[in-house]
Short mmCIF file of C-alpha atoms in Angstrom, two decimals:
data_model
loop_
_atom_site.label_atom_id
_atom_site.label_comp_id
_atom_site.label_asym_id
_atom_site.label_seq_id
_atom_site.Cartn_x
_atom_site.Cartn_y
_atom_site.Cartn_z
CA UNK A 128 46.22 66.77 -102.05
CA UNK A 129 43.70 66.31 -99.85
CA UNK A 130 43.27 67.88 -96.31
CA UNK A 131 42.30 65.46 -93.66
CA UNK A 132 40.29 66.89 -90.44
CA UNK A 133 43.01 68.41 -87.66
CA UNK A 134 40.84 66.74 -85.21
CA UNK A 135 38.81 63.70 -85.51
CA UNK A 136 36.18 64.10 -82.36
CA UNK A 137 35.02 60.80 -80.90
CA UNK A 138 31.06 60.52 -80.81
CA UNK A 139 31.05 60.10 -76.80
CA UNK A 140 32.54 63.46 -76.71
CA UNK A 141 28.67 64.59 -76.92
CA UNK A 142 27.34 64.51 -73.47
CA UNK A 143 24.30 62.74 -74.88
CA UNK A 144 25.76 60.22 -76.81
CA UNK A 145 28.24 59.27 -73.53
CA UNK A 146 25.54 58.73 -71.50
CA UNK A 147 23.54 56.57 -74.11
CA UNK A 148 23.27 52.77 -72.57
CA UNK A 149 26.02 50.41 -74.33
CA UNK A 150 23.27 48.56 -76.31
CA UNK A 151 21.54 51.89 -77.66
CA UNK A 152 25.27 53.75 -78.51
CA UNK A 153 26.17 50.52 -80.16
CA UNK A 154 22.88 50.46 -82.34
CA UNK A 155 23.57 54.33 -83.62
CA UNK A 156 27.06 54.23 -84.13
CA UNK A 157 27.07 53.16 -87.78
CA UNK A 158 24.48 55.63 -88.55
CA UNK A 159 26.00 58.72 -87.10
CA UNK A 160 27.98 61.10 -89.69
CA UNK A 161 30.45 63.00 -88.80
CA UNK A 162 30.42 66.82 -90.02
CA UNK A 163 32.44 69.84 -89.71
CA UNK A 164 30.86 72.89 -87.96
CA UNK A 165 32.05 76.31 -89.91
CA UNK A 166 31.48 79.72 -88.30
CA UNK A 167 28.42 81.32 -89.99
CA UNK A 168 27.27 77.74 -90.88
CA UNK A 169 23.31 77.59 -90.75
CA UNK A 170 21.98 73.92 -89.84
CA UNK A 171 18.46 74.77 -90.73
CA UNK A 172 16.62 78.06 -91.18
CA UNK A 173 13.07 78.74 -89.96
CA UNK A 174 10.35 76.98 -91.54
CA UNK A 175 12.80 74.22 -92.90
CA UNK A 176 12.07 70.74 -91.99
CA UNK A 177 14.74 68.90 -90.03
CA UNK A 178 16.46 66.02 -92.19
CA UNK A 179 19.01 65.57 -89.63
CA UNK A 180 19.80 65.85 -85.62
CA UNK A 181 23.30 67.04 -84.88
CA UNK A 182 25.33 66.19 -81.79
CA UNK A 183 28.47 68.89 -81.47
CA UNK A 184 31.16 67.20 -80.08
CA UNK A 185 33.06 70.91 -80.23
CA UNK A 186 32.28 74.08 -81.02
CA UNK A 187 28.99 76.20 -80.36
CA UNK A 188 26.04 76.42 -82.56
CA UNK A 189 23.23 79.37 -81.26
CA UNK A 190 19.29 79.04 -81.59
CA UNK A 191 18.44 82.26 -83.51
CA UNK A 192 15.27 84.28 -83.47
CA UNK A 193 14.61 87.66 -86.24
CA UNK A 194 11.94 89.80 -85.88
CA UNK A 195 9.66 91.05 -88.92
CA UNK A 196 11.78 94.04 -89.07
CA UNK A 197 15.42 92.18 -89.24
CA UNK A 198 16.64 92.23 -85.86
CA UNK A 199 17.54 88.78 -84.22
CA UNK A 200 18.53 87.64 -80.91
CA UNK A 201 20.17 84.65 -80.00
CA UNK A 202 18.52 82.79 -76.85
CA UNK A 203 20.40 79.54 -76.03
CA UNK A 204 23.72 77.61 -77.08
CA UNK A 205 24.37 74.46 -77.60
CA UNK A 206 27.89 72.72 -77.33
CA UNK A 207 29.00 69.10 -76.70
CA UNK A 208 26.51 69.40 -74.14
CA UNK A 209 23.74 68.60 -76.08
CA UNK A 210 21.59 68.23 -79.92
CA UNK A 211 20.21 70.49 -82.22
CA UNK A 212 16.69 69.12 -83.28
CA UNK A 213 14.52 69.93 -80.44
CA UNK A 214 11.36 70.04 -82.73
CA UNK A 215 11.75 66.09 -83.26
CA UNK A 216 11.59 65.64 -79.70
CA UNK A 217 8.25 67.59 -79.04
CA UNK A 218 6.58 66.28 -82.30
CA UNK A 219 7.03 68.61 -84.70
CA UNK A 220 9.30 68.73 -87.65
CA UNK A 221 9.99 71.89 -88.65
CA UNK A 222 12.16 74.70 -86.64
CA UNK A 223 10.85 77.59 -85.57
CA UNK A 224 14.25 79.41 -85.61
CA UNK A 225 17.65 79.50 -87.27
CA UNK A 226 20.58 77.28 -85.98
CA UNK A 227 23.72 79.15 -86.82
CA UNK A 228 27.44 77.83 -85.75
CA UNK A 229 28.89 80.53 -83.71
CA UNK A 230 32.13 78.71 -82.47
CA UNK A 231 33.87 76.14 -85.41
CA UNK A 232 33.28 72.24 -84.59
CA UNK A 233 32.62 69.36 -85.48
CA UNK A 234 29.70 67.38 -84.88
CA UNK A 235 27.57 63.78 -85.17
CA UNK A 236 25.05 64.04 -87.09
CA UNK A 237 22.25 61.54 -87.69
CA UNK A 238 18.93 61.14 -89.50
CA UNK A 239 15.42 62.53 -88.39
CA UNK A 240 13.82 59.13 -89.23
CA UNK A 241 16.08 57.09 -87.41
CA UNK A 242 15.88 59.30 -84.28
CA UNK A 243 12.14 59.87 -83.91
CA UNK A 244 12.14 55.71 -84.75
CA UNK A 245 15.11 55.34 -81.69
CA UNK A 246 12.46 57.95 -79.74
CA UNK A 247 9.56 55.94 -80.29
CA UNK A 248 11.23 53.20 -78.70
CA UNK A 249 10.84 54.56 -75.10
CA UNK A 250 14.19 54.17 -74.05
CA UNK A 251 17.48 55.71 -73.15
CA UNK A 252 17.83 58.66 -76.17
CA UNK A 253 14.42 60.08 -75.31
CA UNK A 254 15.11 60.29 -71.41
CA UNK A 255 18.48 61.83 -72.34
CA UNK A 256 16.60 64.01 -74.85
CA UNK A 257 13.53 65.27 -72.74
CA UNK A 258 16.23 65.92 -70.31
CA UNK A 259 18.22 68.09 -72.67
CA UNK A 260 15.19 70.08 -73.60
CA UNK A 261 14.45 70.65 -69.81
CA UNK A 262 17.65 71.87 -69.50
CA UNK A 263 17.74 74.14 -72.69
CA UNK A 264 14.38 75.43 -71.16
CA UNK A 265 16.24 76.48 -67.79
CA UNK A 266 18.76 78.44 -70.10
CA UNK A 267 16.19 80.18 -72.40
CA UNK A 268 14.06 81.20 -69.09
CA UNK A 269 17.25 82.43 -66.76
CA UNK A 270 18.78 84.47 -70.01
CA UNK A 271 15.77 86.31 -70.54
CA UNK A 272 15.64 87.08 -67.09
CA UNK A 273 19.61 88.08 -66.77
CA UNK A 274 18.75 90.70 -69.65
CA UNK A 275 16.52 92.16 -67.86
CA UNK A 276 17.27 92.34 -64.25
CA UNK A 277 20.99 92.01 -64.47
CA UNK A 278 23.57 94.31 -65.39
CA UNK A 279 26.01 93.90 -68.92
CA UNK A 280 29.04 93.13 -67.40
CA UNK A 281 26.98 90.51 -65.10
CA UNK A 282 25.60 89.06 -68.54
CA UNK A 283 28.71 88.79 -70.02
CA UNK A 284 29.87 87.06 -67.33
CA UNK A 285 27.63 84.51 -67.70
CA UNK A 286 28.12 84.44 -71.14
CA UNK A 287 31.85 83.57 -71.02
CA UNK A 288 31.63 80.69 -68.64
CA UNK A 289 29.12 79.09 -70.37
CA UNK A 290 31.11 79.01 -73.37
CA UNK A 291 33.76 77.79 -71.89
CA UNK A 292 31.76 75.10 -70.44
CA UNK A 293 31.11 74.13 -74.28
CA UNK A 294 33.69 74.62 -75.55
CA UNK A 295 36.69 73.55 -73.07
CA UNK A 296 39.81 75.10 -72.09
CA UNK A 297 40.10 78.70 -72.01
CA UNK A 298 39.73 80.40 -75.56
CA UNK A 299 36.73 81.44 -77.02
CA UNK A 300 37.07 82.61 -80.75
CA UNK A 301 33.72 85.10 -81.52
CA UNK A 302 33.59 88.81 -82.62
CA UNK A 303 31.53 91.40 -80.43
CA UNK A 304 28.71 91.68 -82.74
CA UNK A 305 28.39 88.54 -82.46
CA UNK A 306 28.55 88.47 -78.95
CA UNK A 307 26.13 91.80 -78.31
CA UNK A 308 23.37 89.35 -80.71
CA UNK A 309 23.68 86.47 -77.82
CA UNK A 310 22.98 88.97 -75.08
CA UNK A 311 20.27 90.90 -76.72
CA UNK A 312 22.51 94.51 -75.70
CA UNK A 313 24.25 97.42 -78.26
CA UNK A 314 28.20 96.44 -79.09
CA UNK A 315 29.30 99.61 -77.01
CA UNK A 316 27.69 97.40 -73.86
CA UNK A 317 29.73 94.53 -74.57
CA UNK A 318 33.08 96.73 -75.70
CA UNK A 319 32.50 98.30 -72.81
CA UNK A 320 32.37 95.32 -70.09
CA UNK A 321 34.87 93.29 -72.04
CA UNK A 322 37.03 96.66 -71.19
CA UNK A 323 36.51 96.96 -67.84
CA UNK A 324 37.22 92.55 -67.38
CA UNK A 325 40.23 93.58 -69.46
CA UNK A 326 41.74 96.47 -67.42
CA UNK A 327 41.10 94.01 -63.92
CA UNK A 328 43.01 91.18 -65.61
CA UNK A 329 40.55 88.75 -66.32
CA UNK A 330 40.62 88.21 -69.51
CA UNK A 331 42.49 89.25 -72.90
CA UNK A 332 40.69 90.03 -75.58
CA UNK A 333 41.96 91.11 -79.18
CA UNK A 334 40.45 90.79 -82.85
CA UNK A 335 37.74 88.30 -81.71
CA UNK A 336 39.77 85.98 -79.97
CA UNK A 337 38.95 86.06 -75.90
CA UNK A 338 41.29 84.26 -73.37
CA UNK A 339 40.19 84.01 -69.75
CA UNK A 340 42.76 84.57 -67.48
CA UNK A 341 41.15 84.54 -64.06
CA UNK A 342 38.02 81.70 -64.66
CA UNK A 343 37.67 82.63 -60.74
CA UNK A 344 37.52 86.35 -60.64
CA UNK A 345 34.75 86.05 -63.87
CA UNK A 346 32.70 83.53 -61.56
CA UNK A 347 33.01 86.27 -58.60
CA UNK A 348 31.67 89.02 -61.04
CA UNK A 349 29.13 86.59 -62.37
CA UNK A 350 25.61 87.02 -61.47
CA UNK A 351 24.02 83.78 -60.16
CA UNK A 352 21.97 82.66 -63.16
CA UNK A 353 25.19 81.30 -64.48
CA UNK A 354 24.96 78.89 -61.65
CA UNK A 355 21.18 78.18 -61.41
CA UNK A 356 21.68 76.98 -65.33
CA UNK A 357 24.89 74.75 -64.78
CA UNK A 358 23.23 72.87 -61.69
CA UNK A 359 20.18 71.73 -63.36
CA UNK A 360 22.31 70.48 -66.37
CA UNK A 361 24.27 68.79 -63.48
CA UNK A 362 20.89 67.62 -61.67
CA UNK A 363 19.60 66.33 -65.16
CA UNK A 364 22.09 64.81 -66.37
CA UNK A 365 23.18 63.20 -63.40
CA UNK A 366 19.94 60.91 -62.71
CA UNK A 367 20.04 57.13 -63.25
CA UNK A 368 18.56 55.81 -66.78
CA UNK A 369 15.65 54.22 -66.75
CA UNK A 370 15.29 50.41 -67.33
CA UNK A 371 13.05 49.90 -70.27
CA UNK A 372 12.22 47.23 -72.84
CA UNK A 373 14.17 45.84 -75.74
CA UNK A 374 13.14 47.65 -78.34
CA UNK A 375 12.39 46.42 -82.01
CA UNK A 376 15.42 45.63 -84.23
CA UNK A 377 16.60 48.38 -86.49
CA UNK A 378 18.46 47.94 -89.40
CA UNK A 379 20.26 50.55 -91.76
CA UNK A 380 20.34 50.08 -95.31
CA UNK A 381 23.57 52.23 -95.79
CA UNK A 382 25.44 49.33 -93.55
CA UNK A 383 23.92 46.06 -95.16
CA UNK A 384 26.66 45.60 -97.20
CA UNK A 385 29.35 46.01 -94.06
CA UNK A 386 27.11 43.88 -91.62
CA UNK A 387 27.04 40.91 -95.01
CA UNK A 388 30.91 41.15 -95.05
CA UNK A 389 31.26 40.39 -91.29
CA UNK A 390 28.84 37.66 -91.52
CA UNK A 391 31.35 36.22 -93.92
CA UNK A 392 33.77 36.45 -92.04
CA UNK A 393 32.25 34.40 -89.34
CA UNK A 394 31.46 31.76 -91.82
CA UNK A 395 34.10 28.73 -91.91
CA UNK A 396 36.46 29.24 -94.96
CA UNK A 397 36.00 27.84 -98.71
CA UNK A 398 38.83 25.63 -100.31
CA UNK A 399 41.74 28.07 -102.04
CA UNK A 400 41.32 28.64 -104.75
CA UNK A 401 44.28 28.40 -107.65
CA UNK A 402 43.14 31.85 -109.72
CA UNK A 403 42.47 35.00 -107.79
CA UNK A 404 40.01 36.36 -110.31
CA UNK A 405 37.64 33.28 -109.14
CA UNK A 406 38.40 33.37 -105.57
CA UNK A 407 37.42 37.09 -105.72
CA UNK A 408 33.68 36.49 -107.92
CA UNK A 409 33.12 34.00 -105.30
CA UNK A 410 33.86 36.11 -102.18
CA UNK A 411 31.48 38.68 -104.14
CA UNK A 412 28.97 36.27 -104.70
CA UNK A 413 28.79 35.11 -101.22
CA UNK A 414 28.70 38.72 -100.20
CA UNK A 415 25.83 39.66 -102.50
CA UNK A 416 24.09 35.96 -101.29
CA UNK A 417 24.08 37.29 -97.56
CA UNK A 418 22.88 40.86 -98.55
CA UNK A 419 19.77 38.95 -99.91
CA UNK A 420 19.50 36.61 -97.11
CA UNK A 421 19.77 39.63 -94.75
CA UNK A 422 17.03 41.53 -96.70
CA UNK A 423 14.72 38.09 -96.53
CA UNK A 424 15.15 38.32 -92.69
CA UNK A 425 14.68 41.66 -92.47
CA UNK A 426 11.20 41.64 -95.22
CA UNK A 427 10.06 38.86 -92.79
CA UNK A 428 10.49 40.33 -89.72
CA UNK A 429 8.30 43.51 -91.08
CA UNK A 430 6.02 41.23 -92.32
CA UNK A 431 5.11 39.46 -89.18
CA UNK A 432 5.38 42.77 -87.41
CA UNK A 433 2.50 44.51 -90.04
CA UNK A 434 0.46 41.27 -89.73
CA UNK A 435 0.25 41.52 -86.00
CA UNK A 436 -0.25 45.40 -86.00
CA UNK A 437 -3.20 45.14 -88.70
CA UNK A 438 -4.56 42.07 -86.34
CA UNK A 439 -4.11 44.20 -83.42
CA UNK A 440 -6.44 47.00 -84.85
CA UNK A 441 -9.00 44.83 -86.49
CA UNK A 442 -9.71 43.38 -83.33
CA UNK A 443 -9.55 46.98 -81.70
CA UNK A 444 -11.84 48.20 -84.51
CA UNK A 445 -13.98 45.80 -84.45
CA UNK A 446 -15.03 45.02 -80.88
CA UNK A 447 -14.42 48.95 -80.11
CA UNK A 448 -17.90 50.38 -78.30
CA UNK A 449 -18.48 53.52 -80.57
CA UNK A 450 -20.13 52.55 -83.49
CA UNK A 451 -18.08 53.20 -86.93
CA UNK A 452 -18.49 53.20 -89.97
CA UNK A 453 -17.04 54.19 -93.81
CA UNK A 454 -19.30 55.39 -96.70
CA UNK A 455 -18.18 56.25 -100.11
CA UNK A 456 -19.25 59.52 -101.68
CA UNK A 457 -22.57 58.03 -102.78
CA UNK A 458 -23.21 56.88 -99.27
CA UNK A 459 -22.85 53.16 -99.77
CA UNK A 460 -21.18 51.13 -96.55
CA UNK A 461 -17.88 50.17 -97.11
CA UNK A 462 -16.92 49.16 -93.84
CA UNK A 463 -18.58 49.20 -90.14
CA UNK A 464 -17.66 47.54 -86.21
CA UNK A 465 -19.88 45.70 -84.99
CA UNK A 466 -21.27 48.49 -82.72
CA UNK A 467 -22.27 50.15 -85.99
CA UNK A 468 -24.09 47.13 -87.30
CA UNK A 469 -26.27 46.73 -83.83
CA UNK A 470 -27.27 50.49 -83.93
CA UNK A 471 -28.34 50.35 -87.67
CA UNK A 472 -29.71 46.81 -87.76
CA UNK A 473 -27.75 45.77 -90.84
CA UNK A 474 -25.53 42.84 -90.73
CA UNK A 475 -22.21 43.11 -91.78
CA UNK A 476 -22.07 40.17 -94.14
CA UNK A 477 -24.86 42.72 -96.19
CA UNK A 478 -23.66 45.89 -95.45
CA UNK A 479 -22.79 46.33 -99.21
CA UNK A 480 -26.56 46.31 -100.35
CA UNK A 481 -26.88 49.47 -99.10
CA UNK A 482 -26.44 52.76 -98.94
CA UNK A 483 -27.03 55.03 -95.96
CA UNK A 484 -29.33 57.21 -96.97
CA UNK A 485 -32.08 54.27 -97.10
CA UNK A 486 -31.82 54.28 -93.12
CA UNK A 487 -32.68 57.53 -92.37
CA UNK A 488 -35.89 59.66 -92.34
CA UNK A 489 -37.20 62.03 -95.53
CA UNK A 490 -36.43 65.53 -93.81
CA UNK A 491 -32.91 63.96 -92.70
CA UNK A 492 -31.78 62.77 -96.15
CA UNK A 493 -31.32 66.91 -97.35
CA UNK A 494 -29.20 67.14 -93.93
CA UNK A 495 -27.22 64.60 -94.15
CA UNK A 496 -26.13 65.37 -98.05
CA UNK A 497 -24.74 68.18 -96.88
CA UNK A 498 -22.69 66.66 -94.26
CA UNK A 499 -21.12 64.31 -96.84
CA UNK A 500 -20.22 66.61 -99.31
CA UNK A 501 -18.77 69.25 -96.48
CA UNK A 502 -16.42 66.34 -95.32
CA UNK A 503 -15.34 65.37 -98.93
CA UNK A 504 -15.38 68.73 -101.12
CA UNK A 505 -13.75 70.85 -97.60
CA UNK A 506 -11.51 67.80 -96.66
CA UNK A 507 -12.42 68.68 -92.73
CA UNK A 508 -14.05 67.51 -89.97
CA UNK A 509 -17.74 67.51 -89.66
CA UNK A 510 -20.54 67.10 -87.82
CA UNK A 511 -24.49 66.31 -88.07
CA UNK A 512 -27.77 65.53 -86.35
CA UNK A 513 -29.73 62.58 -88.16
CA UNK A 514 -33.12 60.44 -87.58
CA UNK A 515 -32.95 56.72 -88.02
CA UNK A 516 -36.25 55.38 -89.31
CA UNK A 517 -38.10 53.06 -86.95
CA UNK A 518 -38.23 49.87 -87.77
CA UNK A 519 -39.78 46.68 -85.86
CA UNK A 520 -36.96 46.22 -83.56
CA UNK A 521 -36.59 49.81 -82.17
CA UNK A 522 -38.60 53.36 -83.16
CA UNK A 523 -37.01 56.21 -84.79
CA UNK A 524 -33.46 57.39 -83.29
CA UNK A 525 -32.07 60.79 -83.09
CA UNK A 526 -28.36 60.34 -83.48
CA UNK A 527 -25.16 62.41 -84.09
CA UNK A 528 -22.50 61.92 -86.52
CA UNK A 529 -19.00 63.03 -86.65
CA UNK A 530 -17.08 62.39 -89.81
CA UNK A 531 -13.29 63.03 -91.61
CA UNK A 532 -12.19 62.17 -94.84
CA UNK A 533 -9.70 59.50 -95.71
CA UNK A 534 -6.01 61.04 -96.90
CA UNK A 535 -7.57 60.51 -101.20
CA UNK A 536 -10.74 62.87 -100.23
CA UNK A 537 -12.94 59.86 -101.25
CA UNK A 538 -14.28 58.33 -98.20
CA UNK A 539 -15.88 59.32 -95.10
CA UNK A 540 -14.90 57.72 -92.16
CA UNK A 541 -18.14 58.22 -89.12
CA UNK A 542 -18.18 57.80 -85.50
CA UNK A 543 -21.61 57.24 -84.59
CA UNK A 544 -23.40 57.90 -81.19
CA UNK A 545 -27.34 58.07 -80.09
CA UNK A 546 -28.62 61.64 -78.89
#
């Protein structure tokens, strides 16, 4: 037998994905996976590269950081409030710490290519997610200041109503140690405050499960960070989208097949058919007609969209005012603007007849050999002083070049300018 999910979370129980504009919720739906969230479940270790953002619709997964010497501290939580993936947001793709599930969930998760292409869009997701990460900043900066100014039962104060801001209701299902790793204090601190919140009757608390009692006598013994943190979410969260532009059409491979069938379905209806075997090869056949139709659509569309971009930075390339150019290992001229061909005096039509090296003065040739095979040989950028020779339009030129190598180590792209 198999066991089906006691709760099936709906996707706009993540505050993030509610507040996502009808058009850009609609456009991520299909693509969103829905996982469970297991205590002691780790998302992605340090180091790792992200393959997926998750959106927690319940439970609470912690942002982990361990010392050379084993110790770890845990320095913000994340709940239906927000995403795990920060990194994609600020460029990078790799975390810097361990994303552990500290409260059982579930959770949305979807792909780290489809949400830095949704980011790259400009629109709704990446105000919602440079808001989140504002946010998340508030509550890394007021916890490390609670530790240190603020007493433990103040902390765990805190603690407690900011997982029940996550997590909803008023049970909260974690083990001290667990706890005492949040708050960056020994177990006896938290034992001890959980005791003393106990014997006032504001919470019960027995073999890792908490219950608040009194949500109003914790927010009295509270110290005000808890508050500072839940008002900027508030602020944040509570600002008006931003219009933006329609964005470029995405589509998902994994839902071709489901977006063919509907397109079927909106098609008028064939005759009946008499045998069902026939009536079913030519539903399939349609089907598999419209999954190449949609692919056509889809291969033009990136088509046209490639031929404009590479038009785009011909034009930008070419009538740029920095003179560039691309030389092969031996120096020959594989490509140059037209910037490039005015300060060397070669037309471009010719540029293949020759090789660098021919332009430039006898004690620069030594210098600029070097140069070359730095750039090619150390794959890194590098930089030179060079003569021009004179010539009847204009006498010799000092000038400095600044070159990288292409991705294969076998050209060397220059920027040119005169000294």
């Amino acid at each position: 037998m198999i066991a089906t999910p006691c709760k099936v979370d709906d996707p706009k129980h993540n505050r993030i994905l509610a507040e996502l504009q009808d058009e850009d919720y609609t456009r991520l739906l299909n693509d969103l996976e829905q996982v469970p969230l297991q205590t002691g479940q780790v998302l992605f270790k340090p180091g790792e590269k992200l393959e997926h953002v998750y959106f927690p619709t319940s439970g609470i997964v912690s942002r982990v950081f361990t010392t050379q010497d084993g110790s770890s501290a845990g320095l913000a939580m994340t709940g239906k409030d927000g995403f795990i993936g920060i990194p994609l947001v600020l460029g990078g793709v790799h975390s810097s710490y361990e994303a552990v599930v500290q409260s059982k969930g579930y959770a949305y998760r979807l792909n780290a290519e489809i949400y830095t292409w949704e980011l790259q869009q400009s629109g709704n997701l990446l105000q919602l997610s440079l808001a989140y990460v504002q946010a998340l900043m508030t509550q890394i900066a007021q916890s490390v200041v609670c530790n240190r100014h603020h007493i433990a039962d103040q902390q765990l104060c805190r603690w407690l109503l900011l997982s029940l801001d996550l997590l909803g209701g008023d049970q909260i299902d974690m083990i001290q140690e667990v706890i005492a790793n949040m708050l960056g204090v020994r177990r006896e601190c938290v034992t001890a405050a959980a005791g003393k919140l106990q014997e006032a009757g504001l919470i019960h608390y027995s073999r890792g499960r908490i219950i608040v009692v009194d949500r109003a006598g914790i927010e009295q013994r509270a110290c005000e960070c808890y508050n500072v943190v839940k008002s900027e979410y508030d602020r944040l969260f509570g600002q008006k989208p931003i219009p933006h532009a329609r964005g470029r059409f995405r589509q998902n491979p994994a839902t071709l097949r489901q977006r063919a069938e509907k397109r079927l379905e909106e098609m008028p209806s064939p005759p009946p058919e008499s045998s069902w075997d026939s009536s079913r090869m030519i539903q399939e056949l349609q089907i598999h007609q419209i999954e190449l139709e949609m692919n056509n659509e889809e291969l033009k569309r990136a088509y046209e969209e490639t031929d404009a971009l590479r038009a785009h930075y011909i034009d930008i390339y070419d009538f740029a005012p920095a003179p560039y150019l691309t030389l092969n290992s031996i120096g020959s001229i594989l490509e140059m603007n037209l910037a490039a061909a005015i300060l060397i005096k070669i037309k471009r039509s010719q540029k293949d007849r020759h090789r660098f090296q021919s332009l430039l003065t006898e004690l620069s040739l030594p210098i600029f050999q070097r140069f070359i095979d730095d750039i090619l040989h150390g794959k890194v950028l590098n930089t030179c002083e060079v003569a021009l020779k004179s010539s009847p339009e204009q006498p010799e030129t000092l000038i400095k070049l600044e070159g990288v190598p292409n991705e294969e180590g076998q050209e060397c792209r220059i920027n040119m300018s005169k000294i």
